Short mmCIF file of C-alpha atoms in Angstrom, two decimals:
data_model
loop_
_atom_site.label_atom_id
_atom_site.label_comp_id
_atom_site.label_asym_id
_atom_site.label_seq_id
_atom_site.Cartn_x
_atom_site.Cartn_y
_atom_site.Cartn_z
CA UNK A 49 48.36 -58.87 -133.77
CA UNK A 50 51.03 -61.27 -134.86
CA UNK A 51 50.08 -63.88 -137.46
CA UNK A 52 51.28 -67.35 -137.48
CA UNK A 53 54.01 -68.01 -139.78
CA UNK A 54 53.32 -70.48 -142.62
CA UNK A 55 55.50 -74.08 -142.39
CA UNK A 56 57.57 -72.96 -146.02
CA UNK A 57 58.04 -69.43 -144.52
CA UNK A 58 59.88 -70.58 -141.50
CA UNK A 59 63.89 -70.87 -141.34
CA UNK A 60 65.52 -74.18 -140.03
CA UNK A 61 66.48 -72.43 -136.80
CA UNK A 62 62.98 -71.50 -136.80
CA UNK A 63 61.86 -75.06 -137.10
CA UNK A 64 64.46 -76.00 -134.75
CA UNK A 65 63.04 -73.81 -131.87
CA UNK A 66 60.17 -75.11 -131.78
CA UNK A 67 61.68 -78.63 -131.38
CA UNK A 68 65.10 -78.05 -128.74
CA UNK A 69 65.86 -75.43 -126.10
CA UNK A 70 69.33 -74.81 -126.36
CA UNK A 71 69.53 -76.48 -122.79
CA UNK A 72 68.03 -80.02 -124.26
CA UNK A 73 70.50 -79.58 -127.55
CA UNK A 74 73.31 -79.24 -126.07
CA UNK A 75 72.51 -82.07 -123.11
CA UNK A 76 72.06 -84.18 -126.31
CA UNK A 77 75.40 -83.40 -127.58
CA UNK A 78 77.12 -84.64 -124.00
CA UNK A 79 75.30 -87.53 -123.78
CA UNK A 80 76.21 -88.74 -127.41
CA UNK A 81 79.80 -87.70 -126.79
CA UNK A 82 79.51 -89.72 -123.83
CA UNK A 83 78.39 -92.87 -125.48
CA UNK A 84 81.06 -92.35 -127.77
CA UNK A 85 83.65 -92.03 -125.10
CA UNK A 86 82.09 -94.99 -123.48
CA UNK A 87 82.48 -96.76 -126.98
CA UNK A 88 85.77 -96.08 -127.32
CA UNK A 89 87.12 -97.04 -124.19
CA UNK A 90 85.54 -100.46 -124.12
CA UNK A 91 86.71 -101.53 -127.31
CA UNK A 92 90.70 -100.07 -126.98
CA UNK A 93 90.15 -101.86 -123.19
CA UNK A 94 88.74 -105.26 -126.01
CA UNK A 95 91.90 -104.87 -128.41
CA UNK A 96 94.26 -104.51 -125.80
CA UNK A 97 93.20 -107.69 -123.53
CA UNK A 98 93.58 -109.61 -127.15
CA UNK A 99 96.51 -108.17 -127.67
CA UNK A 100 98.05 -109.57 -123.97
CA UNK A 101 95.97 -112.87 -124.33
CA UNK A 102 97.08 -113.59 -127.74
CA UNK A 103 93.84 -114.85 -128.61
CA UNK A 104 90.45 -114.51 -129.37
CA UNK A 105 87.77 -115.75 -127.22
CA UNK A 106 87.19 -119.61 -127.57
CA UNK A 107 89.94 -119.62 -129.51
CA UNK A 108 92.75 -122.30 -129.44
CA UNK A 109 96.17 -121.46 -130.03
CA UNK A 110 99.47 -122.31 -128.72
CA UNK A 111 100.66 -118.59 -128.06
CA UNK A 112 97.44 -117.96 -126.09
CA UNK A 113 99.15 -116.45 -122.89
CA UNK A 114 95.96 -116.48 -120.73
CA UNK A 115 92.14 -117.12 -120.51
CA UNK A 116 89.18 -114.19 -119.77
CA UNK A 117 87.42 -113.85 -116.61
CA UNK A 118 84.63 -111.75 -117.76
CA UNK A 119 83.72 -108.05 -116.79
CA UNK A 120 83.83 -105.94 -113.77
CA UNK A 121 82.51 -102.34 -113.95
CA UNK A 122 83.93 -99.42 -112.42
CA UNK A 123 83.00 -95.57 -112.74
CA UNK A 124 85.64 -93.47 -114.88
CA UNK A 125 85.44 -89.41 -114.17
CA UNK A 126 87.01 -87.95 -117.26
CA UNK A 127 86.88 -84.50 -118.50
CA UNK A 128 83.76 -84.78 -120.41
CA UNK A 129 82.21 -85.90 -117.35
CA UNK A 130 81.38 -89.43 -115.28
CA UNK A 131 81.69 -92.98 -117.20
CA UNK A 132 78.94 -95.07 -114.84
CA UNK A 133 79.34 -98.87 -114.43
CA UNK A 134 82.00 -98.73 -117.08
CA UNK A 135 82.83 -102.31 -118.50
CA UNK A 136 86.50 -103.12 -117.74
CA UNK A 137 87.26 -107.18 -119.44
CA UNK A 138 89.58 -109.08 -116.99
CA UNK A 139 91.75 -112.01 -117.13
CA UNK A 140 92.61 -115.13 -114.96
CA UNK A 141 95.96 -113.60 -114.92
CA UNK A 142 95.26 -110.34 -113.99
CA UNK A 143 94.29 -107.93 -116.78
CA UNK A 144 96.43 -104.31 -115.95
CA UNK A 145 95.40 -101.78 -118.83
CA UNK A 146 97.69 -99.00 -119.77
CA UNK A 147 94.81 -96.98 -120.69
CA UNK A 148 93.38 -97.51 -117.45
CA UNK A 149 95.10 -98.32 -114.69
CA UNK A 150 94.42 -100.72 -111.97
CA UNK A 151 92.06 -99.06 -109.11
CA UNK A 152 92.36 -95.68 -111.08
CA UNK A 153 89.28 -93.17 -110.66
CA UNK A 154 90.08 -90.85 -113.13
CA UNK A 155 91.77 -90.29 -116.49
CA UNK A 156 95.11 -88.87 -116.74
CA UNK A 157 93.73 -85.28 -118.08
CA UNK A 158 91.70 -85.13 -115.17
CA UNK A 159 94.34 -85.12 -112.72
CA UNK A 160 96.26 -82.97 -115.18
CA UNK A 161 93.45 -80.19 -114.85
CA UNK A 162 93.11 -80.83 -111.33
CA UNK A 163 96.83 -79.56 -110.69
CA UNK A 164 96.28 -76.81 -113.16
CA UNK A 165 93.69 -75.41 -110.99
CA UNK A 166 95.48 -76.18 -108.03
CA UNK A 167 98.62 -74.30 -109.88
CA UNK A 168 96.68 -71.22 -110.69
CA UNK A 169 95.77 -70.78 -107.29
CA UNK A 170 92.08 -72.41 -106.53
CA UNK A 171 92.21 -74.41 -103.18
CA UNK A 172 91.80 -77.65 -103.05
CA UNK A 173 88.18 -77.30 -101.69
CA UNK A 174 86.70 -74.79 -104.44
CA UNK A 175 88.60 -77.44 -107.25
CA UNK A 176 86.35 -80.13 -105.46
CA UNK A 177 83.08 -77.49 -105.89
CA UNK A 178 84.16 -76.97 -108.98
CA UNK A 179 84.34 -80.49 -110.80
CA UNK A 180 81.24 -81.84 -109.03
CA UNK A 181 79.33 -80.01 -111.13
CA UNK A 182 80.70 -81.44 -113.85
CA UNK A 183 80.94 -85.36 -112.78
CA UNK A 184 77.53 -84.51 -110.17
CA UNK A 185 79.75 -85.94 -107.47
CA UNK A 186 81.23 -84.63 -104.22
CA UNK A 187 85.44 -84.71 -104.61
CA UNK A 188 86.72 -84.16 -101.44
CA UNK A 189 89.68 -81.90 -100.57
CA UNK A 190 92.20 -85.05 -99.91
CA UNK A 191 91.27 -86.55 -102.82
CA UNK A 192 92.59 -83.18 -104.62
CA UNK A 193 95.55 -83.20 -102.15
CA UNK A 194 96.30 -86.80 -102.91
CA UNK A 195 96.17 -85.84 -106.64
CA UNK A 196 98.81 -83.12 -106.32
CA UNK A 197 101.03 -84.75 -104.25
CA UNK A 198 102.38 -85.67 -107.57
CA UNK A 199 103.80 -82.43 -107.84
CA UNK A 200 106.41 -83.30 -104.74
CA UNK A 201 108.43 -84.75 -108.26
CA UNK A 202 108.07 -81.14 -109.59
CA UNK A 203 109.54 -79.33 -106.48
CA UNK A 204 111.86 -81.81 -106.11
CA UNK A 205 113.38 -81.24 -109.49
CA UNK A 206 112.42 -77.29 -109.14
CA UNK A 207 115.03 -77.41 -106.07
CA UNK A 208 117.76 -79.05 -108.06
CA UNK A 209 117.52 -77.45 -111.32
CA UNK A 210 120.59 -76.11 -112.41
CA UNK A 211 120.81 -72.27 -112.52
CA UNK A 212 122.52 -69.22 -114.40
CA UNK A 213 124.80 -66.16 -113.61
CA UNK A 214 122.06 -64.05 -115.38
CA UNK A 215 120.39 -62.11 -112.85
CA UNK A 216 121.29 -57.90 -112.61
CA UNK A 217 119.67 -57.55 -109.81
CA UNK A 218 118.70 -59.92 -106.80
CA UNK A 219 115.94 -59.19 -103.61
CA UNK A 220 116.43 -61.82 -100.77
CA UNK A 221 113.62 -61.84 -97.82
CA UNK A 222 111.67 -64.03 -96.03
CA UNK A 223 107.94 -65.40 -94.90
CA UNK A 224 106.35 -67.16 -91.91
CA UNK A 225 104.15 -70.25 -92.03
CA UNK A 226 102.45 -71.88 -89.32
CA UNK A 227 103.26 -76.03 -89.81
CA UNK A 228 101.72 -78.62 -87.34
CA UNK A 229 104.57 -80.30 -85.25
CA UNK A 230 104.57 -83.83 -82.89
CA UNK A 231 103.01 -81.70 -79.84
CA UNK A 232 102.60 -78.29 -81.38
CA UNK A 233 102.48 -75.75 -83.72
CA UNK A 234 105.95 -74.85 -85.15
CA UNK A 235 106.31 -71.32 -87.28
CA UNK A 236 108.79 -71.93 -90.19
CA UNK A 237 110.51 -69.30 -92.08
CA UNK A 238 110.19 -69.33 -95.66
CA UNK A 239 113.16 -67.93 -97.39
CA UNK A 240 112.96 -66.47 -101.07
CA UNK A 241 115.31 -65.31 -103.46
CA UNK A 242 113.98 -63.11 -106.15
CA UNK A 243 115.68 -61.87 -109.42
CA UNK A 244 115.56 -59.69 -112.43
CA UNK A 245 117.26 -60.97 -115.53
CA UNK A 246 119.49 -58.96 -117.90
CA UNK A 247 116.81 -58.79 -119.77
CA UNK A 248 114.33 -57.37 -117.43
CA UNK A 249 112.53 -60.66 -116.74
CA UNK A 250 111.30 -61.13 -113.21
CA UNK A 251 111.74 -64.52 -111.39
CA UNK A 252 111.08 -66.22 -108.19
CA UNK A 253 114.56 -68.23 -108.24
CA UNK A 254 113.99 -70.26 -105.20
CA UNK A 255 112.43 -70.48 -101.29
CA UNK A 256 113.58 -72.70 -98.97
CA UNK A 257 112.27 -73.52 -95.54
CA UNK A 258 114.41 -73.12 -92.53
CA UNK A 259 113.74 -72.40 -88.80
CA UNK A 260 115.12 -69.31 -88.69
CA UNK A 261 116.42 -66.26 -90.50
CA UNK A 262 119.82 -66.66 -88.88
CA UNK A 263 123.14 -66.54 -90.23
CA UNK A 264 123.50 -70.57 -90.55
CA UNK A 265 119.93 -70.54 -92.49
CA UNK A 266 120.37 -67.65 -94.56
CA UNK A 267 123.91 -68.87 -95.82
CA UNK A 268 122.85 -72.55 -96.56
CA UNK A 269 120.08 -70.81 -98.93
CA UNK A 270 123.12 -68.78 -100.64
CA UNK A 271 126.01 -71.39 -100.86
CA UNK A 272 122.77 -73.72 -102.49
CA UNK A 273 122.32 -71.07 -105.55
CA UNK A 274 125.94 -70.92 -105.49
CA UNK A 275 126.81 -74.02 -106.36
CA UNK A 276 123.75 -74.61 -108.52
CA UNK A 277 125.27 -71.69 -110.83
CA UNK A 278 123.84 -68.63 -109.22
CA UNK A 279 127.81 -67.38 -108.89
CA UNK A 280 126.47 -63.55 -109.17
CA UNK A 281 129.02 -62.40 -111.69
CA UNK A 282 126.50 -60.30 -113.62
CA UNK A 283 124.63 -58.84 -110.15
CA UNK A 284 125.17 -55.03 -110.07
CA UNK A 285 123.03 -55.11 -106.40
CA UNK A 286 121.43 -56.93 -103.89
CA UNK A 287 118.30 -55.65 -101.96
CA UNK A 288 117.50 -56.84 -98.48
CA UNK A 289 115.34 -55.51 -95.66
CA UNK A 290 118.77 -55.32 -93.49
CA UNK A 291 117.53 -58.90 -91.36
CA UNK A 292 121.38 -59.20 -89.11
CA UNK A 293 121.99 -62.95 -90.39
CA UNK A 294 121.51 -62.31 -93.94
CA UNK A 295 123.67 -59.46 -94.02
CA UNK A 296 126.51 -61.83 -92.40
CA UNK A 297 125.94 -65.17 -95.13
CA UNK A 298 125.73 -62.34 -97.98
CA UNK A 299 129.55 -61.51 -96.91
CA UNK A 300 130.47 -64.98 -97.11
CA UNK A 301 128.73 -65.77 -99.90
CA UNK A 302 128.65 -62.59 -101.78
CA UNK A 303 131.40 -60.22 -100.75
CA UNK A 304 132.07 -58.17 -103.64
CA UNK A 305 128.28 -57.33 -104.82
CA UNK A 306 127.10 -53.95 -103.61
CA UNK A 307 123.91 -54.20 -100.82
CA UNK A 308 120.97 -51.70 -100.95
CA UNK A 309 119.02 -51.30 -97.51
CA UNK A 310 114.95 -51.29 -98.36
CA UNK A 311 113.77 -47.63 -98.05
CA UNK A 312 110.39 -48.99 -97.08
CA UNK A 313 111.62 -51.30 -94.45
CA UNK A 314 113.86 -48.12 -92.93
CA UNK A 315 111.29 -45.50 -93.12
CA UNK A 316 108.85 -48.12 -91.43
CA UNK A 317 111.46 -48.26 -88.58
CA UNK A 318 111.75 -44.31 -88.72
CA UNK A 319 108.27 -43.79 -88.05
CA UNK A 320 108.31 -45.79 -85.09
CA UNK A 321 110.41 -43.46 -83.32
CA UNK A 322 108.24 -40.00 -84.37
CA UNK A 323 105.31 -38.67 -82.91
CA UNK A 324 102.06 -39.64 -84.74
CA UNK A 325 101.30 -35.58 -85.32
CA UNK A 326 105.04 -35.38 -87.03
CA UNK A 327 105.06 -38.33 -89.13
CA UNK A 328 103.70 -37.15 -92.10
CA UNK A 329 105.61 -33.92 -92.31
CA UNK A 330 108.68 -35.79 -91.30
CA UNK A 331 108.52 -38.67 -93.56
CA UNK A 332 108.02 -36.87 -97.00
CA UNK A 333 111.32 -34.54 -95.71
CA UNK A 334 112.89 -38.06 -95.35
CA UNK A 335 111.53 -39.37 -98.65
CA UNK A 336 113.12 -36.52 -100.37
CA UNK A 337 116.66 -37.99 -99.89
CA UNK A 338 116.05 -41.27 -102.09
CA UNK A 339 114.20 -39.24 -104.87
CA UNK A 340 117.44 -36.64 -105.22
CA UNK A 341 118.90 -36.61 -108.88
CA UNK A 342 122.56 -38.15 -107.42
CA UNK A 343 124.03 -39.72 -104.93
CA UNK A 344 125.55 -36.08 -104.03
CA UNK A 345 122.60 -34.44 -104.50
CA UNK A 346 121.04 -36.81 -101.96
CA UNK A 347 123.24 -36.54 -99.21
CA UNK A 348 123.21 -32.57 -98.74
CA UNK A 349 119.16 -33.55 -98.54
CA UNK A 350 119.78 -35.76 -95.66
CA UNK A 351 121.99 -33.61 -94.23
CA UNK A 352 119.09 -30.61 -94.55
CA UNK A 353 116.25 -33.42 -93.07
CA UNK A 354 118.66 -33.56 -90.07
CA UNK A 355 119.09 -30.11 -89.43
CA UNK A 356 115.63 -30.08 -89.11
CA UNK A 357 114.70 -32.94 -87.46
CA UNK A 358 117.72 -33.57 -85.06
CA UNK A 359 116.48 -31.63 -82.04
CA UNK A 360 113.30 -33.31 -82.11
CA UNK A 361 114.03 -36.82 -82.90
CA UNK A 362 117.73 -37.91 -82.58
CA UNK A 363 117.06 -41.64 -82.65
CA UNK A 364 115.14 -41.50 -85.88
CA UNK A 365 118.21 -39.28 -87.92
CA UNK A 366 120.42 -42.23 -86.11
CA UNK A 367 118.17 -45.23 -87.73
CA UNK A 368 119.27 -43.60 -91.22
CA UNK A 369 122.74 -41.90 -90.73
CA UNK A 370 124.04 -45.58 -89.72
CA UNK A 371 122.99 -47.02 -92.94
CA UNK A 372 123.27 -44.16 -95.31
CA UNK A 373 125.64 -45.33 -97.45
CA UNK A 374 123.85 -48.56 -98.21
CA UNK A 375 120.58 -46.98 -98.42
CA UNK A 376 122.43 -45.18 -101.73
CA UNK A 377 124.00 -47.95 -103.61
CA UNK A 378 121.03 -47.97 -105.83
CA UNK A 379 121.67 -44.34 -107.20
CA UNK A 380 124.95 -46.15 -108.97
CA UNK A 381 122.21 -47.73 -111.19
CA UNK A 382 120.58 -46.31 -114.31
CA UNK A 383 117.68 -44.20 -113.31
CA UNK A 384 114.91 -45.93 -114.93
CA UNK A 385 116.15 -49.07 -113.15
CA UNK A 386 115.85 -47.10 -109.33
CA UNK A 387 112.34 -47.41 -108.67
CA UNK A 388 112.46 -51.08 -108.66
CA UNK A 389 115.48 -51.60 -106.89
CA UNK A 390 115.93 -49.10 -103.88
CA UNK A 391 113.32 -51.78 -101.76
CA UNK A 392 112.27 -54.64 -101.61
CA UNK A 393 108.54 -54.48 -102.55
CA UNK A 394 108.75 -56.70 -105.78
CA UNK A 395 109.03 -59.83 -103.38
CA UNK A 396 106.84 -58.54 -100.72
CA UNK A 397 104.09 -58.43 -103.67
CA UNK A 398 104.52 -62.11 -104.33
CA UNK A 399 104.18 -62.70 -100.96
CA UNK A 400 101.23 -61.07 -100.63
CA UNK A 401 99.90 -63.75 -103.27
CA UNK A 402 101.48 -66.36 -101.20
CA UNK A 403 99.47 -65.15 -98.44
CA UNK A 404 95.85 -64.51 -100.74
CA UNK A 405 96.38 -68.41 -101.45
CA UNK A 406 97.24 -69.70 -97.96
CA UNK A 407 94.68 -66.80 -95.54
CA UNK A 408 92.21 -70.23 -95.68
CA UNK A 409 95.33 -72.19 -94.31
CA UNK A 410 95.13 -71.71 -90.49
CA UNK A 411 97.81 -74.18 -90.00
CA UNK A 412 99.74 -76.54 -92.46
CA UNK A 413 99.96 -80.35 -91.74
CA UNK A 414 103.15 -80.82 -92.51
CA UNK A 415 106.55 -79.29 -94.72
CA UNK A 416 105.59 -80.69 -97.92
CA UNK A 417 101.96 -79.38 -98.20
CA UNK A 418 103.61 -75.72 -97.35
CA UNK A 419 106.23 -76.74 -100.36
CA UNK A 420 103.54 -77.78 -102.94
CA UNK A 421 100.99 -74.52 -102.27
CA UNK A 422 103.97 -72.25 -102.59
CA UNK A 423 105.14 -74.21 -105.43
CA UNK A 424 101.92 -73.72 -106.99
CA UNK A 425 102.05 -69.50 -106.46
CA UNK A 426 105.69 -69.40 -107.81
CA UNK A 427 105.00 -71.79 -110.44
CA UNK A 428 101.75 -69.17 -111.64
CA UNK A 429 103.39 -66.10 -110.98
CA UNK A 430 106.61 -67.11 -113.16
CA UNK A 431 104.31 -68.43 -115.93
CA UNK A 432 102.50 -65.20 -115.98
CA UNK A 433 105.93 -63.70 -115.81
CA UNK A 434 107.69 -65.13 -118.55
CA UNK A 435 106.77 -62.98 -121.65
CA UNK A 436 106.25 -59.69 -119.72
CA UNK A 437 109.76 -58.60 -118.94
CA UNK A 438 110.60 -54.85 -117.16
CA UNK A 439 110.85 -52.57 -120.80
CA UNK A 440 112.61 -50.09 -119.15
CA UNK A 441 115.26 -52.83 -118.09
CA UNK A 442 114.96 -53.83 -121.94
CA UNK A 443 115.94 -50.52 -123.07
CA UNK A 444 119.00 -49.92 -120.71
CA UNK A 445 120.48 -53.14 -119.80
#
């Protein structure tokens, strides 16, 4: 049977046990942080009304610029958690803090982390769910969306930001949205250009929207990282899924860089023209000819795949044999660089973050909500880029 511990054998963590739950000491803590928050604020919100009045109250001076007119209160929602019936001084005047601003809600940070979240991905419902449990008030989903329309500055300036000839390798391809229109529902191509640095450091370089993929679209995209600096001196390739009007602005815009057809976009197309029992037998022949040693090596396995394949399925060999020689630019690339380069799957995996953060989105309002969510996944996925570059591209480049 346990016996009682004397009072001088017990340990102040003993002693304090029997006094606080760690729930009650810590609920102690944020309510004495908030009374010194609420301290704080209402005597910088003091000094800086004397500081505009030029005087003290009831006192007379000839460089008094105003006269008080008492207190209002208003509720603050900081990121320690909810200021109630804060007292805010006012003058005759009008009284406009720079520590608080006129009609503002919350404090600077707050809309800072608000962003943040809405950066890293969290929609702008769970951020609501999220800070209500720290303020114990419901923030609506437009309040969060009228908080990051501040970032329509940042894409703004993301748009017009000057860019380098740095990029080895570029991936072009594009992404539909759904946007509400006047009388109806509009679907808007998204167009992205991806690159990888020469020093193996991934980037989403920009995405545009545009009605189309046409020729017009794609080449306004092109002759805009053009002229921004994008010039493509250093670009050994460029991958595409072989889309008809980007082919046509890349030879206005980029004539002399060599084009690499997507393996996984032509072996999708391939597939559709075999019988379901033949596919799998057929497709690993095919799959052979981009995992040959050489460029050589890889068109006597092609030519092999044919032989054996021709009789059967004529239009499949045909899908390949027209773009053969594209399909192959990669192989003038170092070999560790190949696996990366001979598709386009690198950009189809940020889309398929894109698409994680907007499956909740049935339909967008409008162009500049799609522009700030897809902000917000480039914006993450380059900041989680940015000190993990390609080591094999490291090595070799």
């Amino acid at each position: 049977m346990n016996q009682v511990k004397d009072l001088t054998q017990l340990k102040l963590a003993d002693l304090w046990k029997e006094v606080k739950t760690e729930e009650e000491w810590w609920g102690d803590i944020d309510e004495r942080i908030m009374m010194m928050v609420r301290t704080l604020l209402e005597s910088s919100l003091e000094s800086e009304l004397l500081e505009q009045l030029q005087a003290s109250p009831y006192q007379r001076t000839e460089v008094r610029k105003g006269y008080r007119n008492g207190y209002y209160e208003r509720d603050l929602y900081s990121q320690y958690g909810a200021i109630k019936a804060l007292r805010i001084p006012r003058s005759r005047e009008g009284f406009n803090s720079q520590i608080i601003p006129r009609y503002q809600r919350n404090l600077a940070r707050v809309n800072h982390m608000v962003r943040n979240m809405f950066l890293a991905g969290v929609s702008t419902r769970r951020v609501g769910e999220v800070l209500s449990n720290l303020w114990d008030r419901a923030i609506s989903a437009q309040t969060v969306s009228r908080i990051c329309r501040s970032l329509d500055r940042e894409v703004a300036a993301y748009h017009r930001r000057t860019l380098q000839a740095k990029y080895l390798y570029l991936f072009f391809d594009g992404i539909s949205m759904k946007v509400k229109g006047a009388s109806h529902v509009h679907k808007k191509q998204v167009l992205v250009a991806y690159g990888i640095t020469l020093e193996g450091q991934k980037e989403i370089i920009e995405f545009r929207q545009a009605s189309s993929e046409s020729e017009s679209q794609w080449e306004a995209l092109l002759r805009d990282l053009y002229q921004r600096g994008l010039t493509g001196e250093n670009c050994r390739l460029i991958a595409t899924d072989g889309c008809p009007g980007l082919h046509a602005a890349l030879d206005t815009v980029y004539p002399y860089t060599l084009r690499q057809r997507c393996w996984a976009h032509k072996l999708r197309n391939v597939s559709n023209r075999i019988r379901r029992k033949d596919q799998t037998e057929c497709l690993a022949s095919a799959k052979k000819i981009y995992l040959a040693s050489n460029r050589r090596e890889a068109v006597k396995v092609f030519r092999s795949w044919k032989e054996q394949w021709w009789q059967h399925y004529p239009e499949a060999i045909k899908c390949i044999e027209k773009n053969l020689d594209e399909l192959l630019n990669f192989m003038t690339c170092p070999l560790s660089h190949r696996v990366k380069i001979r598709t386009t799957n690198v950009i189809e995996r940020s889309f398929r973050e894109v698409r994680r953060r907007t499956r909740t989105i049935s339909c967008f309002t409008n162009g500049n909500s799609v522009d700030r969510i897809i902000y917000g996944v480039i914006n993450h996925l380059n900041q989680s880029w940015r000190n993990t570059p390609i080591l094999k591209f490291t090595q070799q480049s």
